Amino acid sequence: MKPSKSNAEKLSIFALGGVGEIGKNMYVVQYGSEIIVIDSGLKFPEEDMLGIDVVIPDITYLLENKEKVRGIFLTHGHEDHIGGLPYVLKHLNVPVYGTKLTLGLVESKLKEAGMLGETKRILVHADSVLKFSKVKVSFFKTNHSIPDSVGICIDTPEGVVVHTGDFKFDQTPVNNDFADIHRMSEIGKRGVLALLSDSTNAERPGYTGSERSVGASLKEVFRNAEQRVIVATFASNVHRLQQVIDAAAYTNRKLAIVGRSMVNVITIAAELGYLHIPEGMLVELDEVNRLPSHRVAILSTGSQGEPMSALTRMARSTHKKVEILPGDTVVIAANPIPGNEKYVGRTVDELFRLGANVIYGYNGGGGVHVSGHGSQEELKLMLNLMKPKYFIPIHGEYRMLRQHGLLAESVGIDRENIFICDLGEVVEIHNGVARKAGKIPVGNVLIDGLGVGDVGNIVLRDRKLLSQDGILVVVVTLSKQDGKIVSGPDIISRGFVYVRESEGLLDEANRIVSGTLQKLTGENISEWASLKTHVKEALGRFLYEQTRRRPMILPIIMEV
Amino acid sequence: MKPSKSNAEKLSIFALGGVGEIGKNMYVVQYGSEIIVIDSGLKFPEEDMLGIDVVIPDITYLLENKEKVRGIFLTHGHEDHIGGLPYVLKHLNVPVYGTKLTLGLVESKLKEAGMLGETKRILVHADSVLKFSKVKVSFFKTNHSIPDSVGICIDTPEGVVVHTGDFKFDQTPVNNDFADIHRMSEIGKRGVLALLSDSTNAERPGYTGSERSVGASLKEVFRNAEQRVIVATFASNVHRLQQVIDAAAYTNRKLAIVGRSMVNVITIAAELGYLHIPEGMLVELDEVNRLPSHRVAILSTGSQGEPMSALTRMARSTHKKVEILPGDTVVIAANPIPGNEKYVGRTVDELFRLGANVIYGYNGGGGVHVSGHGSQEELKLMLNLMKPKYFIPIHGEYRMLRQHGLLAESVGIDRENIFICDLGEVVEIHNGVARKAGKIPVGNVLIDGLGVGDVGNIVLRDRKLLSQDGILVVVVTLSKQDGKIVSGPDIISRGFVYVRESEGLLDEANRIVSGTLQKLTGENISEWASLKTHVKEALGRFLYEQTRRRPMILPIIMEV
């Protein structure tokens, strides 16, 4: 690396999403008045985010510095890297840069949101170079579980920042779609000031298997299957889809596609030339039943046991067009994402019950899945290629970042040059010296239906309470004149107990509310807030004693 | 096996809990008018059982045949085998048979429930034989992750039924506490009519590691730790606890115990002679801070990341007595039980953040955990030892039972002699011929606080709804005379939106309710049910259009 001359401006690097978590990746590299944003992903809700559909990063910082943002540069087309775009672009209308397949997927997303016209999209290739005032952006090809993935290289007067994107090193990639290890080597040779690298598999020793090995396993499965073969996998894993197509061709089977996202990705990938489907192989789902079973394959969504997906509906015998038959072979060519293990397990159970032969990636069974992220040896290889002065592990839970940090130490990076950051923590580099320099505002923006950010901690706390022990609504009408009870109290409960079996309990609860009100209105305490508090306390105490439950209690007092 | 002579009576075998699920194990073997119950466990709730504490089997069949039940025979002292006893014995007061440690744990449980006096407990040894009218019960020693585990052998005029309990084959067990492979061999030689065997690890190839290997890893960890060592593991894994004690002794550390269940099990196990703690090794938690850090070890609960457990509180810096310090070594000597991965991961993250060196069993890291259940080769060994005519895989999700069935086929059991059963499905054997013979009533009894069985599908469905989008309560008072609105409508929401940020929405909702009511009361539809339905529909439609959410809507109409 060339020694940097004294700069007036500073280089700042931070994450709006993607560190200390898996998902909603969004990284910011700012040099002076130029901001480069890398990716704009979404995250699926944690189990305590009840009722939430998706989560995106808080982009307050970017909105406050709108005029500095040069664009959003995408590493690849996965939801955790592009899924936030429709929400983000609504408020931050900046150009989006991406490779062909990535932009193809983004465009389908923007179209659906009715935002295609107003978004400037710029197609880049692995050898594109984009020059801004003092900053230059270029790319390098990587291997990942979706084609057209790139790492991003940002040249600044302070030095070069490299963001790997999601990557593995696949030495035998499908379609000979090799990572550009030579360019990585050159970048490293020229000198890297800071490396931001994917930590997903930092806990996993060794090397990640080659995608091509999955192809061999699939062919084996297809050859041995005496009847239909149904394969569920990630729709976006285009190389995997290609291998399913190849296995179907190899065994002379027609292929039907099921599931909205599967149809969508296959359409886009085939149009853009990333997927090669033999003429006449595709058939409509309706035709499947008219073909001999050993001439049929089906490619489906649902590899995560998602409740509404095609495979889950087949497993529950509620799919309109596909019925699982004894002797069918079902391949789940995916590992469950942490948190989905039970859903996937249940799907496998149901499929077995229907008499299917199930091959599930689960625990590495059958060789029908490999990860798209490099394991420890590959992460070390990237570190050794780039030889960065500073290292910032990204894309992972805290423990993964931490393990990645240990790997960096093991290849000779100084411990004090490794920055494990929380969301929004800024690594500032000035005149070649890096330090943590405060924190910009960050957070989760929760999306529930059409609502963006209107569900926060209080709403979530209430949902949690409601989910545990339900709610009791206590309604009573008091006379304005003398505070006497005119009507009620009525107690209505939901999610608390079976009302029929608990009449005695609810009758007693009613007496307690009446008694409390009579006592208080007798004492002439006519302030409603206090009445409500007393009703809540008395009833809550009684119910806890009787049931050891704490339902939400909502007293409603009307005056007439 | 001796050919059985023609019997007047039939042998029936079925599960009230434990097949098609992990947990609430309870198996029934009935010959004529004699019922032998094996185990009485509980299960932790599935993720859709909101607010439920634990789940036990429905024992209607046993209650209806009370006089036939000879007793509950326990295989070992884990919660999924004994945890249901306090609930079951309340209605079915029969003798409980168990080995020393198992009964010790049961007694502590019954004491807490105030039921010790009224329960007949009978201590058995591995060589006890219990003779009933036509049925004889004996035992054989097994290896499992708790000492004093046994398999159960039930001699009936129809033939011998063997229930393995939970087992592995540990060739180098801690304390040389060997499984009695010779007795198993004899039982098999004399002839087994039906084998019921543990399917937990039927999906896992090879052999399960020896518990002793964990001891070696722990010693290594303790030796390398420069400061305190904190080990979290399952309280009931007494051999594991012994190895932690040994590692502490080996490195000359004092040991403090933290967590209610850990203190409880250690007290019982030490009293009964299953745990050997060197004189003077144990110290109170308060003393820990006064000792040099390299002379301290702590044994803790919380290996599953349970929110209220000791380790979780340490990780969140909310434990009253133990503060994690940089340089502490924390060992999580357990694998996450499916569903707990995220909790454990979060605990590991927090511990790393506090500067601890964390060794987590997760993904087999560090060799600090082995399973208590045999893998495929051990399951085949059991099948080959017992050589049963009929095989009933138990103790597992459906896919595990199914895989266990395939293992049985692979060692030569006829496919039609393998019975994969749902809960309550009866395998009936008469004159040497087995067949499925109907289903007895079974199910989940949900326990929520003090309520046993008062939460069912409707309550759970409401909790689910409430947890997703919250609730809106609409209150309005109408005049008895003319149906006009006297007061309200008032809309109170919980768990729906931030009220402050959504005033416009709620105001509009209010107008819609008013409008609907005015229109209807004008039309003289004064039936409340219909009024409520109309309010619900109009408001529901409006809210869905505006927010794409479907909160529960609870209209309350008062008349004055």
Coordinates of C-alpha atoms in Angstrom, one line a residue, chain A residues 59-504:
Chain A
I59 CA -31.7 5.1 7.1
T60 CA -32.0 8.4 8.9
Y61 CA -28.3 9.1 8.4
L62 CA -28.6 8.7 4.6
L63 CA -31.7 10.9 4.5
E64 CA -29.9 13.6 6.4
N65 CA -27.0 13.4 3.9
K66 CA -29.1 12.8 0.8
E67 CA -27.1 15.0 -1.5
K68 CA -23.9 13.1 -0.6
V69 CA -25.2 9.6 -1.6
R70 CA -23.7 8.6 -4.9
G71 CA -25.8 5.4 -5.2
I72 CA -26.6 2.0 -3.8
F73 CA -24.1 -0.6 -5.1
L74 CA -25.4 -4.2 -5.0
T75 CA -23.2 -7.2 -4.5
H76 CA -25.9 -9.8 -5.5
G77 CA -29.6 -10.5 -5.8
H78 CA -30.5 -12.1 -2.5
E79 CA -33.3 -10.6 -0.4
D80 CA -31.0 -9.8 2.5
H81 CA -29.1 -7.6 0.1
I82 CA -31.8 -6.1 -2.2
G83 CA -35.1 -6.7 -0.4
G84 CA -35.1 -3.3 1.3
L85 CA -34.8 -1.4 -1.9
P86 CA -38.6 -0.7 -2.5
Y87 CA -38.8 0.9 1.0
V88 CA -35.5 2.7 0.9
L89 CA -35.8 4.1 -2.6
K90 CA -39.2 5.7 -1.7
H91 CA -37.4 8.1 0.5
L92 CA -33.9 8.1 -1.0
N93 CA -34.1 8.2 -4.7
V94 CA -30.6 7.5 -5.8
P95 CA -29.1 5.4 -8.6
V96 CA -28.9 1.6 -8.1
Y97 CA -25.8 -0.2 -9.5
G98 CA -25.8 -3.9 -10.1
T99 CA -24.8 -6.7 -12.4
K100 CA -27.2 -8.2 -14.9
L101 CA -29.0 -10.8 -12.9
T102 CA -29.0 -8.7 -9.8
L103 CA -30.7 -5.8 -11.6
G104 CA -33.1 -8.3 -13.3
L105 CA -34.3 -9.4 -9.9
V106 CA -34.4 -5.8 -8.6
E107 CA -36.4 -4.7 -11.5
S108 CA -39.1 -7.3 -11.0
K109 CA -39.3 -6.2 -7.4
L110 CA -39.6 -2.5 -8.3
K111 CA -42.1 -3.2 -11.0
E112 CA -44.3 -5.0 -8.4
A113 CA -44.0 -1.9 -6.2
G114 CA -44.8 0.4 -9.1
M115 CA -41.5 2.1 -8.8
L116 CA -39.6 1.0 -11.8
G117 CA -40.0 4.2 -13.8
E118 CA -38.7 6.5 -11.1
T119 CA -35.6 4.5 -10.3
K120 CA -32.3 5.0 -12.1
R121 CA -30.7 1.6 -12.6
I122 CA -27.1 1.3 -13.9
L123 CA -25.9 -2.0 -15.2
V124 CA -22.3 -2.8 -14.2
H125 CA -20.0 -5.6 -15.2
A126 CA -17.2 -7.2 -13.2
D127 CA -14.8 -4.8 -15.0
S128 CA -16.8 -1.6 -14.8
V129 CA -15.2 1.3 -13.0
L130 CA -17.3 4.2 -11.7
K131 CA -15.5 7.5 -11.0
F132 CA -17.0 10.0 -8.7
S133 CA -15.3 13.2 -7.5
K134 CA -12.6 11.6 -5.3
V135 CA -13.9 8.1 -5.0
K136 CA -13.7 5.3 -7.6
V137 CA -15.8 2.1 -7.4
S138 CA -14.9 -1.2 -9.1
F139 CA -15.9 -4.8 -8.8
F140 CA -14.5 -8.4 -8.7
K141 CA -16.4 -11.6 -9.5
T142 CA -17.0 -14.0 -6.6
N143 CA -18.7 -17.4 -6.1
H144 CA -21.9 -17.5 -4.2
S145 CA -25.2 -19.3 -4.2
I146 CA -26.6 -17.0 -6.9
P147 CA -24.8 -16.1 -10.2
D148 CA -23.4 -12.6 -10.9
S149 CA -22.2 -12.0 -7.4
V150 CA -19.4 -9.4 -7.0
G151 CA -17.2 -7.9 -4.4
I152 CA -16.8 -4.2 -4.4
C153 CA -13.6 -2.2 -4.3
I154 CA -13.7 1.5 -3.3
D155 CA -10.7 3.6 -4.1
T156 CA -10.4 6.7 -1.9
P157 CA -7.5 9.2 -1.4
E158 CA -7.1 7.6 2.0
G159 CA -6.7 4.1 0.5
V160 CA -8.7 1.2 -0.8
V161 CA -11.7 -0.3 0.9
V162 CA -12.8 -3.8 -0.2
H163 CA -16.2 -5.3 0.6
T164 CA -16.3 -9.0 -0.3
G165 CA -20.1 -9.4 -0.6
D166 CA -21.2 -12.9 0.2
F167 CA -18.7 -15.4 -1.1
K168 CA -17.1 -18.8 -1.2
F169 CA -14.2 -20.2 -3.3
D170 CA -15.7 -22.8 -5.5
Q171 CA -12.9 -24.5 -7.4
T172 CA -15.3 -26.4 -9.7
P173 CA -18.2 -24.0 -10.1
V174 CA -21.3 -24.8 -12.2
N175 CA -20.9 -23.4 -15.8
N176 CA -17.2 -22.8 -15.0
D177 CA -18.4 -19.6 -13.5
F178 CA -15.1 -19.0 -11.7
A179 CA -14.4 -16.3 -9.1
D180 CA -11.8 -13.8 -10.3
I181 CA -9.0 -14.8 -8.0
H182 CA -6.5 -13.0 -10.2
R183 CA -8.2 -9.7 -9.8
M184 CA -8.5 -10.2 -6.0
S185 CA -4.8 -11.0 -6.0
E186 CA -4.0 -7.7 -7.9
I187 CA -6.2 -5.7 -5.5
G188 CA -4.4 -7.2 -2.6
K189 CA -1.0 -6.6 -4.2
R190 CA -1.8 -2.9 -4.8
G191 CA -2.7 -2.6 -1.2
V192 CA -5.9 -2.7 0.8
L193 CA -6.5 -0.3 3.6
A194 CA -9.6 -2.0 5.0
L195 CA -11.3 -5.3 4.2
L196 CA -15.0 -5.9 5.0
S197 CA -15.6 -9.7 4.7
D198 CA -18.5 -12.1 5.0
S199 CA -18.6 -13.9 8.4
T200 CA -21.6 -16.3 7.9
N201 CA -19.5 -19.5 8.1
A202 CA -16.7 -18.2 10.3
E203 CA -17.6 -20.8 12.9
R204 CA -17.2 -23.6 10.4
P205 CA -13.8 -25.3 10.0
G206 CA -12.4 -26.4 6.6
Y207 CA -13.8 -25.7 3.2
T208 CA -17.4 -25.4 1.9
G209 CA -18.3 -28.0 -0.7
S210 CA -18.5 -27.2 -4.3
E211 CA -21.9 -26.6 -5.8
R212 CA -21.0 -29.1 -8.5
S213 CA -21.0 -31.9 -5.9
V214 CA -24.7 -31.2 -5.4
G215 CA -25.2 -31.9 -9.1
A216 CA -23.7 -35.3 -8.9
S217 CA -25.9 -36.2 -5.9
L218 CA -29.0 -34.9 -7.7
K219 CA -28.3 -37.0 -10.7
E220 CA -27.9 -40.1 -8.5
V221 CA -31.2 -39.4 -6.8
F222 CA -33.0 -38.8 -10.1
R223 CA -31.5 -42.0 -11.5
N224 CA -32.6 -44.1 -8.5
A225 CA -36.1 -42.6 -8.3
E226 CA -38.7 -45.0 -9.7
Q227 CA -41.5 -42.5 -9.8
R228 CA -41.7 -38.7 -9.7
V229 CA -39.0 -36.5 -8.3
I230 CA -40.0 -33.3 -6.5
V231 CA -37.1 -30.9 -5.6
A232 CA -37.5 -28.0 -3.3
T233 CA -34.7 -25.5 -3.1
F234 CA -34.0 -21.7 -2.8
A235 CA -35.5 -20.1 -5.9
S236 CA -32.6 -17.7 -6.2
N237 CA -29.9 -20.4 -6.4
V238 CA -29.8 -20.4 -10.1
H239 CA -26.9 -22.8 -10.4
R240 CA -28.8 -25.3 -8.2
L241 CA -31.8 -24.9 -10.5
Q242 CA -29.6 -25.5 -13.5
Q243 CA -28.4 -28.7 -11.9
V244 CA -32.0 -29.9 -11.3
I245 CA -32.8 -29.2 -14.9
D246 CA -29.7 -31.1 -16.0
A247 CA -30.6 -34.1 -13.7
A248 CA -34.1 -34.0 -15.2
A249 CA -32.7 -34.0 -18.8
Y250 CA -30.3 -36.8 -17.9
T251 CA -33.2 -39.0 -16.8
N252 CA -35.4 -37.9 -19.6
R253 CA -38.0 -36.2 -17.4
K254 CA -40.3 -33.3 -18.1
L255 CA -40.2 -30.5 -15.6
A256 CA -43.0 -28.5 -14.0
I257 CA -42.3 -25.4 -11.9
V258 CA -44.4 -24.6 -8.8
G259 CA -44.4 -21.6 -6.4
R260 CA -44.6 -17.9 -7.3
S261 CA -40.9 -17.0 -6.5
M262 CA -39.6 -20.1 -8.4
V263 CA -41.6 -19.2 -11.5
N264 CA -40.4 -15.6 -11.2
V265 CA -36.7 -16.4 -10.8
I266 CA -36.7 -19.0 -13.5
T267 CA -38.4 -16.6 -15.9
I268 CA -35.9 -13.8 -15.2
A269 CA -32.8 -16.1 -15.2
A270 CA -33.8 -17.9 -18.4
E271 CA -34.5 -14.6 -20.2
L272 CA -31.2 -13.1 -19.1
G273 CA -29.3 -16.3 -20.2
Y274 CA -28.4 -17.6 -16.7
L275 CA -30.5 -20.7 -17.1
H276 CA -30.5 -23.1 -20.0
I277 CA -33.7 -25.1 -20.3
P278 CA -33.8 -27.7 -23.0
E279 CA -36.5 -27.1 -25.6
G280 CA -39.8 -28.8 -24.7
M281 CA -38.8 -29.8 -21.2
L282 CA -41.1 -27.5 -19.3
V283 CA -44.6 -28.6 -18.8
E284 CA -47.6 -27.0 -17.1
L285 CA -48.5 -28.5 -13.7
D286 CA -51.8 -29.6 -15.1
E287 CA -50.0 -31.9 -17.6
V288 CA -48.0 -33.7 -14.9
N289 CA -50.7 -36.1 -14.1
R290 CA -51.1 -37.2 -17.7
L291 CA -47.4 -38.3 -17.9
P292 CA -45.9 -41.5 -16.7
S293 CA -44.6 -40.9 -13.2
H294 CA -41.0 -41.8 -14.0
R295 CA -41.0 -39.1 -16.7
V296 CA -41.8 -36.3 -14.3
A297 CA -39.8 -33.9 -12.1
I298 CA -41.2 -30.9 -10.2
L299 CA -39.2 -27.9 -9.0
S300 CA -40.8 -26.2 -6.1
T301 CA -40.5 -23.6 -3.4
G302 CA -40.8 -24.5 0.3
S303 CA -37.4 -25.7 1.2
Q304 CA -37.7 -23.8 4.5
G305 CA -41.1 -25.3 5.4
E306 CA -42.7 -21.9 5.0
P307 CA -46.3 -22.4 6.0
M308 CA -47.8 -21.0 2.7
S309 CA -45.2 -22.4 0.3
A310 CA -45.9 -25.0 -2.4
L311 CA -44.0 -27.9 -0.8
T312 CA -45.7 -27.3 2.6
R313 CA -49.1 -27.4 1.0
M314 CA -48.2 -30.6 -0.9
A315 CA -47.1 -32.1 2.4
R316 CA -50.3 -31.1 4.1
S317 CA -52.4 -32.4 1.1
T318 CA -53.8 -28.9 0.5
H319 CA -52.1 -28.1 -2.8
K320 CA -54.6 -27.7 -5.5
K321 CA -52.7 -29.4 -8.3
V322 CA -50.0 -31.7 -6.8
E323 CA -50.8 -34.6 -4.7
I324 CA -47.9 -36.5 -3.1
L325 CA -48.2 -40.2 -4.0
P326 CA -46.5 -43.2 -2.3
G327 CA -43.2 -43.8 -4.1
D328 CA -42.6 -40.1 -5.0
T329 CA -39.1 -39.0 -4.2
V330 CA -38.9 -35.6 -2.5
V331 CA -35.6 -33.8 -2.3
I332 CA -35.2 -30.9 0.1
A333 CA -32.0 -29.4 -1.4
A334 CA -31.4 -26.8 1.4
N335 CA -30.4 -26.6 5.0
P336 CA -32.9 -25.1 7.4
I337 CA -32.1 -21.5 8.2
P338 CA -31.7 -21.2 12.0
G339 CA -35.2 -20.9 13.4
N340 CA -36.8 -22.9 10.6
E341 CA -35.6 -26.4 11.7
K342 CA -39.0 -27.3 13.2
Y343 CA -41.0 -26.2 10.2
V344 CA -38.7 -28.2 7.9
G345 CA -38.9 -31.2 10.2
R346 CA -42.7 -31.1 10.2
T347 CA -42.7 -31.0 6.4
V348 CA -40.4 -34.0 6.2
D349 CA -42.7 -35.9 8.7
E350 CA -45.8 -35.1 6.6
L351 CA -44.1 -36.2 3.4
F352 CA -43.0 -39.5 5.0
R353 CA -46.6 -40.1 6.2
L354 CA -47.8 -39.7 2.7
G355 CA -45.4 -42.5 1.6
A356 CA -42.8 -40.4 -0.1
N357 CA -39.2 -41.2 -0.1
V358 CA -37.7 -38.0 1.4
I359 CA -34.1 -36.9 1.0
Y360 CA -33.4 -33.9 3.2
G361 CA -30.3 -31.7 3.2
Y362 CA -30.7 -31.5 7.0
N363 CA -27.5 -32.7 8.7
G364 CA -25.8 -33.0 5.3
G365 CA -27.9 -36.0 4.3
G366 CA -27.7 -37.1 0.7
G367 CA -25.2 -34.5 -0.4
V368 CA -28.1 -32.4 -1.9
H369 CA -27.0 -29.1 -0.4
V370 CA -23.8 -27.0 0.1
S371 CA -23.6 -23.6 1.6
G372 CA -23.0 -20.5 -0.5
H373 CA -20.6 -19.0 2.1
G374 CA -17.0 -19.9 2.6
S375 CA -15.8 -21.7 5.6
Q376 CA -12.7 -20.9 7.8
E377 CA -10.1 -21.9 5.2
E378 CA -11.7 -19.8 2.5
L379 CA -12.1 -16.8 4.8
K380 CA -8.4 -17.0 5.6
L381 CA -7.6 -17.3 1.9
M382 CA -9.5 -14.0 1.3
L383 CA -7.7 -12.4 4.1
N384 CA -4.3 -13.6 2.7
L385 CA -5.3 -12.4 -0.8
M386 CA -6.3 -8.9 0.3
K387 CA -3.6 -8.5 3.1
P388 CA -5.6 -5.6 4.5
K389 CA -4.2 -3.2 7.1
Y390 CA -7.5 -3.0 8.9
F391 CA -10.1 -5.7 9.0
I392 CA -13.9 -5.3 9.7
P393 CA -15.8 -8.6 9.8
I394 CA -19.3 -8.1 8.5
H395 CA -22.4 -10.2 7.7
G396 CA -22.9 -12.2 10.8
E397 CA -24.1 -12.5 14.4
Y398 CA -21.6 -11.1 16.9
R399 CA -20.1 -14.5 17.6
M400 CA -19.4 -15.0 13.9
L401 CA -17.7 -11.6 13.6
R402 CA -15.7 -12.5 16.7
Q403 CA -14.6 -15.9 15.3
H404 CA -13.8 -14.2 12.0
G405 CA -11.6 -11.7 14.0
L406 CA -9.8 -14.7 15.5
L407 CA -9.2 -16.1 12.0
A408 CA -7.7 -12.7 10.9
E409 CA -5.4 -12.7 13.9
S410 CA -4.3 -16.3 13.0
V411 CA -3.2 -15.1 9.6
G412 CA -1.2 -12.2 11.0
I413 CA -3.5 -9.2 11.2
D414 CA -2.8 -7.2 14.3
R415 CA -5.4 -7.5 17.0
E416 CA -5.7 -3.7 17.3
N417 CA -6.4 -3.4 13.6
I418 CA -9.4 -5.6 13.8
F419 CA -12.7 -3.7 14.4
I420 CA -15.7 -5.7 15.5
C421 CA -18.5 -3.2 15.2
D422 CA -22.1 -2.8 16.3
L423 CA -24.6 -1.3 14.0
G424 CA -23.8 2.3 13.4
E425 CA -20.4 2.2 15.0
V426 CA -18.1 4.3 12.8
V427 CA -14.6 3.2 11.9
E428 CA -12.9 6.4 10.9
I429 CA -9.6 6.4 9.1
H430 CA -7.5 9.5 8.8
N431 CA -4.0 9.7 7.6
G432 CA -3.7 6.0 7.7
V433 CA -4.8 5.6 11.3
A434 CA -8.1 3.9 12.1
R435 CA -10.2 4.4 15.2
K436 CA -13.7 3.9 16.4
A437 CA -15.4 7.4 16.2
G438 CA -18.8 7.4 17.7
K439 CA -22.0 6.0 16.5
I440 CA -24.6 7.2 14.1
P441 CA -28.3 6.5 14.7
V442 CA -29.4 3.1 13.6
G443 CA -32.1 0.6 14.3
N444 CA -34.8 -1.7 13.0
V445 CA -37.6 -0.4 11.0
L446 CA -40.5 -2.9 11.4
I447 CA -42.8 -3.4 8.5
D448 CA -46.3 -4.8 9.3
G449 CA -48.6 -4.9 6.3
L450 CA -48.5 -1.5 4.8
G451 CA -47.2 0.1 8.0
V452 CA -43.5 1.1 7.9
G453 CA -42.3 1.9 11.4
D454 CA -45.7 2.3 13.1
V455 CA -45.1 -0.8 15.2
G456 CA -42.5 -0.2 17.9
N457 CA -41.7 -1.5 21.4
I458 CA -44.9 -0.7 23.1
V459 CA -47.0 -2.4 20.4
L460 CA -44.7 -5.4 20.4
R461 CA -44.8 -5.6 24.2
D462 CA -48.6 -5.6 24.1
R463 CA -48.7 -8.3 21.4
K464 CA -46.4 -10.4 23.6
L465 CA -48.6 -10.0 26.6
L466 CA -51.7 -10.7 24.6
S467 CA -50.1 -13.8 23.1
Q468 CA -49.2 -15.2 26.5
D469 CA -52.5 -15.0 28.5
G470 CA -55.0 -13.1 26.3
I471 CA -57.1 -10.2 27.4
L472 CA -60.1 -9.4 29.6
V473 CA -62.1 -6.3 28.7
V474 CA -64.2 -5.0 31.6
V475 CA -67.0 -2.7 30.6
V476 CA -69.2 -0.8 33.1
T477 CA -71.5 2.2 32.7
L478 CA -71.7 4.6 35.7
S479 CA -74.2 7.3 36.3
K480 CA -72.9 10.8 36.0
Q481 CA -75.1 12.0 38.8
D482 CA -74.2 9.6 41.6
G483 CA -71.5 7.3 40.3
K484 CA -73.7 4.3 40.7
I485 CA -73.4 1.4 38.2
V486 CA -76.0 1.8 35.5
S487 CA -75.0 -1.2 33.4
G488 CA -72.4 -3.9 33.7
P489 CA -69.8 -4.8 34.7
D490 CA -69.5 -7.1 31.7
I491 CA -66.4 -9.1 31.3
I492 CA -65.4 -10.3 27.9
S493 CA -62.3 -12.4 27.5
R494 CA -60.3 -13.5 24.5
G495 CA -57.3 -15.9 24.6
F496 CA -57.6 -16.4 28.4
V497 CA -59.7 -19.5 29.2
Y498 CA -62.5 -21.5 27.7
V499 CA -65.4 -19.4 28.8
R500 CA -67.8 -22.3 29.1
E501 CA -65.5 -24.3 31.4
S502 CA -64.7 -21.2 33.5
E503 CA -68.0 -19.7 34.2
G504 CA -67.5 -19.8 38.0

